[in-house]
Short mmCIF file of C-alpha atoms and ligand atoms in Angstrom, two decimals:
data_model
loop_
_atom_site.label_atom_id
_atom_site.label_comp_id
_atom_site.label_asym_id
_atom_site.label_seq_id
_atom_site.Cartn_x
_atom_site.Cartn_y
_atom_site.Cartn_z
CA MET A 1 -14.23 17.10 6.35
CA SER A 2 -12.94 15.59 3.86
CA GLY A 3 -11.50 12.67 5.07
CA VAL A 4 -15.13 11.96 5.98
CA LEU A 5 -15.77 12.63 2.40
CA GLY A 6 -13.19 10.21 1.38
CA ILE A 7 -14.46 7.14 3.70
CA ILE A 8 -17.91 7.54 2.02
CA ALA A 9 -15.95 7.42 -1.24
CA CYS A 10 -15.02 3.79 -0.21
CA LEU A 11 -18.82 3.02 1.39
CA MET A 12 -20.23 4.08 -2.21
CA LEU A 13 -18.05 2.43 -4.35
CA PHE A 14 -19.21 -0.26 -2.12
CA ALA A 15 -22.28 -1.01 -3.88
CA ALA A 16 -21.86 1.14 -7.21
CA PRO A 17 -23.56 0.03 -9.56
CA GLY A 18 -22.29 -1.53 -13.47
CA ASP A 19 -19.77 -3.01 -12.10
CA PRO A 20 -18.69 -6.34 -14.59
CA PHE A 21 -16.03 -7.42 -11.48
CA VAL A 22 -18.34 -7.44 -8.53
CA ARG A 23 -18.26 -11.82 -8.32
CA GLU A 24 -14.31 -11.80 -9.36
CA ARG A 25 -13.45 -9.20 -6.76
CA GLU A 26 -15.97 -11.19 -3.89
CA ALA A 27 -14.54 -14.37 -5.11
CA MET A 28 -11.26 -13.41 -4.30
CA VAL A 29 -11.52 -11.80 -1.25
CA ASN A 30 -13.10 -15.18 -0.06
CA ALA A 31 -10.58 -17.21 -1.26
CA GLN A 32 -6.97 -15.20 -1.19
CA ILE A 33 -8.49 -12.53 1.85
CA VAL A 34 -11.17 -14.39 4.41
CA GLY A 35 -9.93 -17.58 3.14
CA GLN A 36 -5.74 -16.83 3.90
CA GLY A 37 -6.51 -16.02 7.03
CA ILE A 38 -6.97 -12.22 6.79
CA LYS A 39 -9.33 -10.63 9.84
CA ASP A 40 -9.41 -7.53 10.60
CA PRO A 41 -12.94 -6.73 9.17
CA SER A 42 -11.82 -2.63 7.80
CA VAL A 43 -8.89 -4.42 5.76
CA VAL A 44 -11.44 -7.26 4.41
CA ASP A 45 -13.49 -4.02 3.64
CA ALA A 46 -11.06 -2.44 2.10
CA MET A 47 -10.32 -4.87 -0.40
CA ARG A 48 -14.52 -5.59 -1.39
CA SER A 49 -14.81 -2.38 -2.07
CA VAL A 50 -11.80 -1.07 -4.03
CA LYS A 51 -11.71 -1.81 -7.86
CA ARG A 52 -8.21 -3.37 -8.73
CA HIS A 53 -9.44 -3.61 -12.14
CA LEU A 54 -9.11 0.11 -12.69
CA PHE A 55 -5.84 -0.07 -11.49
CA VAL A 56 -3.68 -2.54 -13.53
CA PRO A 57 -3.62 -1.45 -17.20
CA GLN A 58 -6.99 -2.65 -19.23
CA ALA A 59 -5.43 -5.02 -21.69
CA LEU A 60 -5.36 -7.16 -17.65
CA ALA A 61 -7.79 -5.98 -16.39
CA SER A 62 -9.57 -9.40 -16.69
CA SER A 63 -6.32 -10.58 -14.72
CA ALA A 64 -6.78 -8.03 -12.52
CA TYR A 65 -8.61 -10.47 -9.50
CA ASP A 66 -5.72 -13.09 -9.58
CA ASP A 67 -3.82 -14.44 -7.08
CA ARG A 68 -0.37 -12.78 -8.65
CA PRO A 69 1.38 -9.81 -9.07
CA LEU A 70 0.53 -7.92 -12.69
CA PRO A 71 2.73 -5.36 -14.45
CA ILE A 72 1.35 -2.06 -14.29
CA GLY A 73 4.26 -0.40 -16.63
CA TYR A 74 7.76 1.54 -16.26
CA GLY A 75 8.59 -2.31 -15.10
CA GLN A 76 6.85 -1.81 -11.89
CA THR A 77 4.78 -4.58 -10.33
CA ILE A 78 1.40 -4.18 -8.39
CA SER A 79 1.57 -6.53 -5.51
CA GLN A 80 -0.87 -9.93 -5.51
CA PRO A 81 -4.01 -9.27 -3.56
CA PHE A 82 -2.75 -11.34 -0.16
CA ILE A 83 0.35 -9.69 -0.32
CA VAL A 84 -1.38 -6.27 0.15
CA ALA A 85 -3.92 -7.33 2.58
CA PHE A 86 -1.09 -8.74 5.44
CA MET A 87 1.01 -5.75 4.59
CA THR A 88 -2.34 -3.62 5.64
CA GLU A 89 -3.54 -5.76 8.04
CA ILE A 90 0.10 -6.00 10.32
CA LEU A 91 0.09 -2.46 10.24
CA LYS A 92 -2.79 -2.19 13.02
CA ILE A 93 -3.98 1.11 11.68
CA LYS A 94 -6.49 2.89 13.90
CA PRO A 95 -8.70 5.14 12.21
CA GLY A 96 -7.54 8.57 11.67
CA ALA A 97 -4.14 7.13 11.98
CA LYS A 98 -1.82 8.90 10.03
CA VAL A 99 0.23 6.31 7.26
CA LEU A 100 2.82 6.78 4.54
CA GLU A 101 3.21 4.48 1.45
CA ILE A 102 6.78 4.29 -0.08
CA GLY A 103 6.03 3.61 -4.07
CA THR A 104 2.36 4.68 -4.92
CA GLY A 105 2.80 2.73 -8.19
CA SER A 106 -0.59 2.32 -9.47
CA GLY A 107 -2.03 3.91 -6.46
CA TYR A 108 -3.96 0.18 -4.94
CA GLN A 109 -2.34 -0.04 -1.75
CA ALA A 110 -3.24 4.36 -1.69
CA ALA A 111 -6.79 3.37 -2.23
CA ILE A 112 -7.10 0.60 0.45
CA LEU A 113 -5.38 2.71 3.17
CA ALA A 114 -7.81 5.35 2.67
CA CYS A 115 -10.58 2.76 3.35
CA VAL A 116 -8.94 2.13 6.49
CA THR A 117 -8.35 6.17 7.46
CA PRO A 118 -8.11 9.41 5.83
CA GLU A 119 -4.56 10.19 6.17
CA VAL A 120 -2.96 8.43 3.61
CA TYR A 121 0.64 10.39 2.37
CA SER A 122 1.99 8.22 -0.72
CA VAL A 123 5.79 8.78 -2.53
CA GLU A 124 6.79 7.49 -6.04
CA ILE A 125 9.98 8.26 -7.53
CA ILE A 126 8.69 7.78 -11.52
CA GLU A 127 6.85 11.09 -12.06
CA ALA A 128 4.59 9.22 -14.97
CA LEU A 129 3.36 6.68 -12.31
CA GLY A 130 2.72 9.18 -9.96
CA LEU A 131 1.06 11.55 -12.02
CA ALA A 132 -1.53 8.64 -13.22
CA ALA A 133 -2.02 7.25 -9.89
CA GLY A 134 -2.92 10.55 -8.45
CA LYS A 135 -5.03 11.64 -11.37
CA ARG A 136 -6.86 8.05 -11.12
CA LEU A 137 -7.06 8.24 -7.41
CA ARG A 138 -9.00 11.47 -7.32
CA ALA A 139 -11.19 10.29 -10.26
CA LEU A 140 -12.50 7.30 -8.29
CA GLY A 141 -13.18 9.47 -4.75
CA TYR A 142 -9.75 8.48 -3.06
CA ASN A 143 -9.39 12.35 -2.43
CA THR A 144 -7.77 12.25 1.01
CA VAL A 145 -4.66 10.63 -0.40
CA ARG A 146 -1.73 12.92 -1.36
CA VAL A 147 0.66 12.27 -3.57
CA LYS A 148 4.42 13.23 -4.35
CA ILE A 149 7.41 12.25 -6.93
CA ALA A 150 10.28 11.96 -4.91
CA ASP A 151 12.56 9.25 -3.80
CA GLY A 152 10.67 7.49 -0.93
CA TYR A 153 14.27 6.39 0.73
CA TYR A 154 13.64 10.25 2.34
CA GLY A 155 10.17 10.01 3.61
CA TRP A 156 7.76 12.51 3.74
CA GLU A 157 9.01 15.01 6.30
CA ALA A 158 6.43 17.87 6.09
CA TYR A 159 3.44 15.58 7.68
CA ALA A 160 5.77 13.28 10.00
CA PRO A 161 5.86 11.99 12.25
CA TYR A 162 3.73 8.61 10.87
CA ASP A 163 1.65 6.43 12.74
CA ALA A 164 2.32 3.67 10.03
CA ILE A 165 4.99 3.20 7.43
CA ILE A 166 4.30 1.09 4.53
CA VAL A 167 7.23 0.80 2.05
CA THR A 168 5.91 -1.22 -1.04
CA ALA A 169 9.73 -1.85 -2.69
CA ALA A 170 12.69 -3.93 -1.70
CA ALA A 171 14.93 -2.13 0.34
CA GLU A 172 18.75 -3.12 1.04
CA TYR A 173 18.77 -1.89 3.99
CA ILE A 174 15.72 0.30 6.54
CA PRO A 175 16.08 3.53 5.37
CA PRO A 176 17.19 5.08 8.80
CA PRO A 177 15.07 8.24 7.79
CA LEU A 178 11.86 6.46 7.85
CA ILE A 179 12.35 4.97 11.18
CA ARG A 180 12.88 8.49 12.09
CA GLN A 181 9.77 9.66 10.82
CA LEU A 182 7.90 6.84 12.48
CA LYS A 183 5.51 7.43 15.46
CA ASP A 184 6.76 6.55 18.69
CA GLY A 185 4.24 3.32 19.23
CA GLY A 186 4.25 3.25 15.50
CA ARG A 187 5.03 0.15 12.82
CA MET A 188 5.88 -0.01 9.29
CA VAL A 189 6.46 -3.15 7.68
CA ILE A 190 8.81 -3.33 4.95
CA PRO A 191 10.48 -5.74 2.11
CA VAL A 192 14.23 -5.63 2.97
CA GLY A 193 16.93 -8.04 0.89
CA SER A 194 18.55 -7.49 -2.24
CA PRO A 195 16.85 -6.48 -5.86
CA PHE A 196 15.40 -9.66 -7.91
CA MET A 197 15.90 -12.10 -5.05
CA VAL A 198 13.80 -13.53 -2.01
CA GLN A 199 13.47 -10.52 0.45
CA LYS A 200 12.32 -10.36 3.83
CA LEU A 201 9.08 -8.73 4.85
CA MET A 202 9.96 -7.01 8.10
CA LEU A 203 8.34 -5.26 11.04
CA VAL A 204 9.75 -2.62 12.48
CA GLU A 205 8.04 -1.27 15.98
CA LYS A 206 9.29 1.59 17.75
CA GLN A 207 8.74 1.67 21.19
CA ASN A 208 10.04 4.43 23.96
CA SER A 209 12.50 4.60 21.01
CA THR A 210 13.77 1.50 20.78
CA VAL A 211 13.36 -0.09 17.16
CA TYR A 212 12.28 -3.88 17.26
CA THR A 213 12.24 -5.67 13.37
CA ARG A 214 11.16 -9.02 13.02
CA ASP A 215 10.82 -11.29 9.91
CA ILE A 216 7.70 -12.02 8.87
CA LEU A 217 7.29 -13.47 5.32
CA PRO A 218 9.58 -14.25 2.57
CA VAL A 219 8.64 -12.10 -0.16
CA ARG A 220 9.51 -10.62 -3.96
CA PHE A 221 9.22 -7.27 -4.56
CA VAL A 222 10.72 -4.23 -6.88
CA PRO A 223 13.59 -2.95 -5.55
CA LEU A 224 14.01 0.78 -4.44
CA ARG A 225 15.38 2.90 -6.28
CA ARG A 226 17.26 5.33 -5.48
CA GLY A 227 18.52 9.49 -6.79
CA PRO A 228 15.66 12.08 -8.19
N1 SAH B 1 2.20 -0.19 -3.98
C1 SAH B 1 1.95 0.01 -5.30
C2 SAH B 1 2.81 -0.87 -6.50
C3 SAH B 1 4.52 -0.88 -6.13
S1 SAH B 1 5.67 -1.06 -7.37
C4 SAH B 1 0.25 -0.18 -6.13
O1 SAH B 1 -0.48 -0.37 -4.45
O2 SAH B 1 0.08 -0.75 -7.60
C5 SAH B 1 6.60 -0.34 -6.02
C6 SAH B 1 6.82 1.28 -6.64
O3 SAH B 1 7.53 1.82 -5.55
C7 SAH B 1 7.09 1.21 -7.80
O4 SAH B 1 6.30 2.43 -8.88
C8 SAH B 1 8.48 2.50 -7.99
O5 SAH B 1 8.54 2.71 -9.35
C9 SAH B 1 8.12 2.69 -6.48
N2 SAH B 1 9.42 3.21 -6.30
C10 SAH B 1 10.98 2.27 -6.07
N3 SAH B 1 11.57 3.15 -5.83
C11 SAH B 1 11.71 4.05 -4.83
C12 SAH B 1 11.76 5.33 -4.21
N4 SAH B 1 13.16 5.16 -3.84
N5 SAH B 1 10.80 6.02 -3.94
C13 SAH B 1 9.52 6.19 -3.97
N6 SAH B 1 9.12 5.00 -5.02
C14 SAH B 1 9.90 4.00 -5.59
#
């Protein structure tokens, strides 16, 4: 039931009145999402419905729909809209699939995921960011997203295995606990490489217990931190 309510919240946001950024968001979707080759209708609809300007610091709201990442405090960034859509699409999430995100940040990517499937778990290492994101997601009606403050290197064992895992910070290597928590037939997308250099966005697939990895795109993400 709560899953159904989450999806309804997504649809309601789509039609919400009094949104000063409707035009900017529509232009962003046309130019940066559909215009750059994103085709999955559930991903395009999610990008159309989630109010990105409510996930960035207020002073940056007018830049929220620009084609670039933005700072969200604590030295962290919200990815550019295309990257959010691209990483979501490549996971091929089926309705009802269970998804794990590492790096909640602002909660924007989690909100996009919540429009695609009701089962979203997200782990954030910086307590202040995780708490703020959890509060924001609830306030905006994305009630199905569960946020935990922890080192996402270890995934979220309690709800494993996952149909899809999305890591939104760059790891030096693919954390073995995440590979273990991926369902057979599941997909994971993760930037791999040294911090502050160009990294490789990798697609990891598990089939019959064998793990296949592919380089997809050069990207630049903040580093996956380690520790408490
Ligand atoms: N997905 C976010 C943006 C992610 S920025 C959004 O949509 O806004 C990367 C995030 O990963 C930051 O918030 C950072 O604090 C977090 N992070 C870094 N290392 C982490 C770790 N080991 N476990 C969980 N989160 C981590």
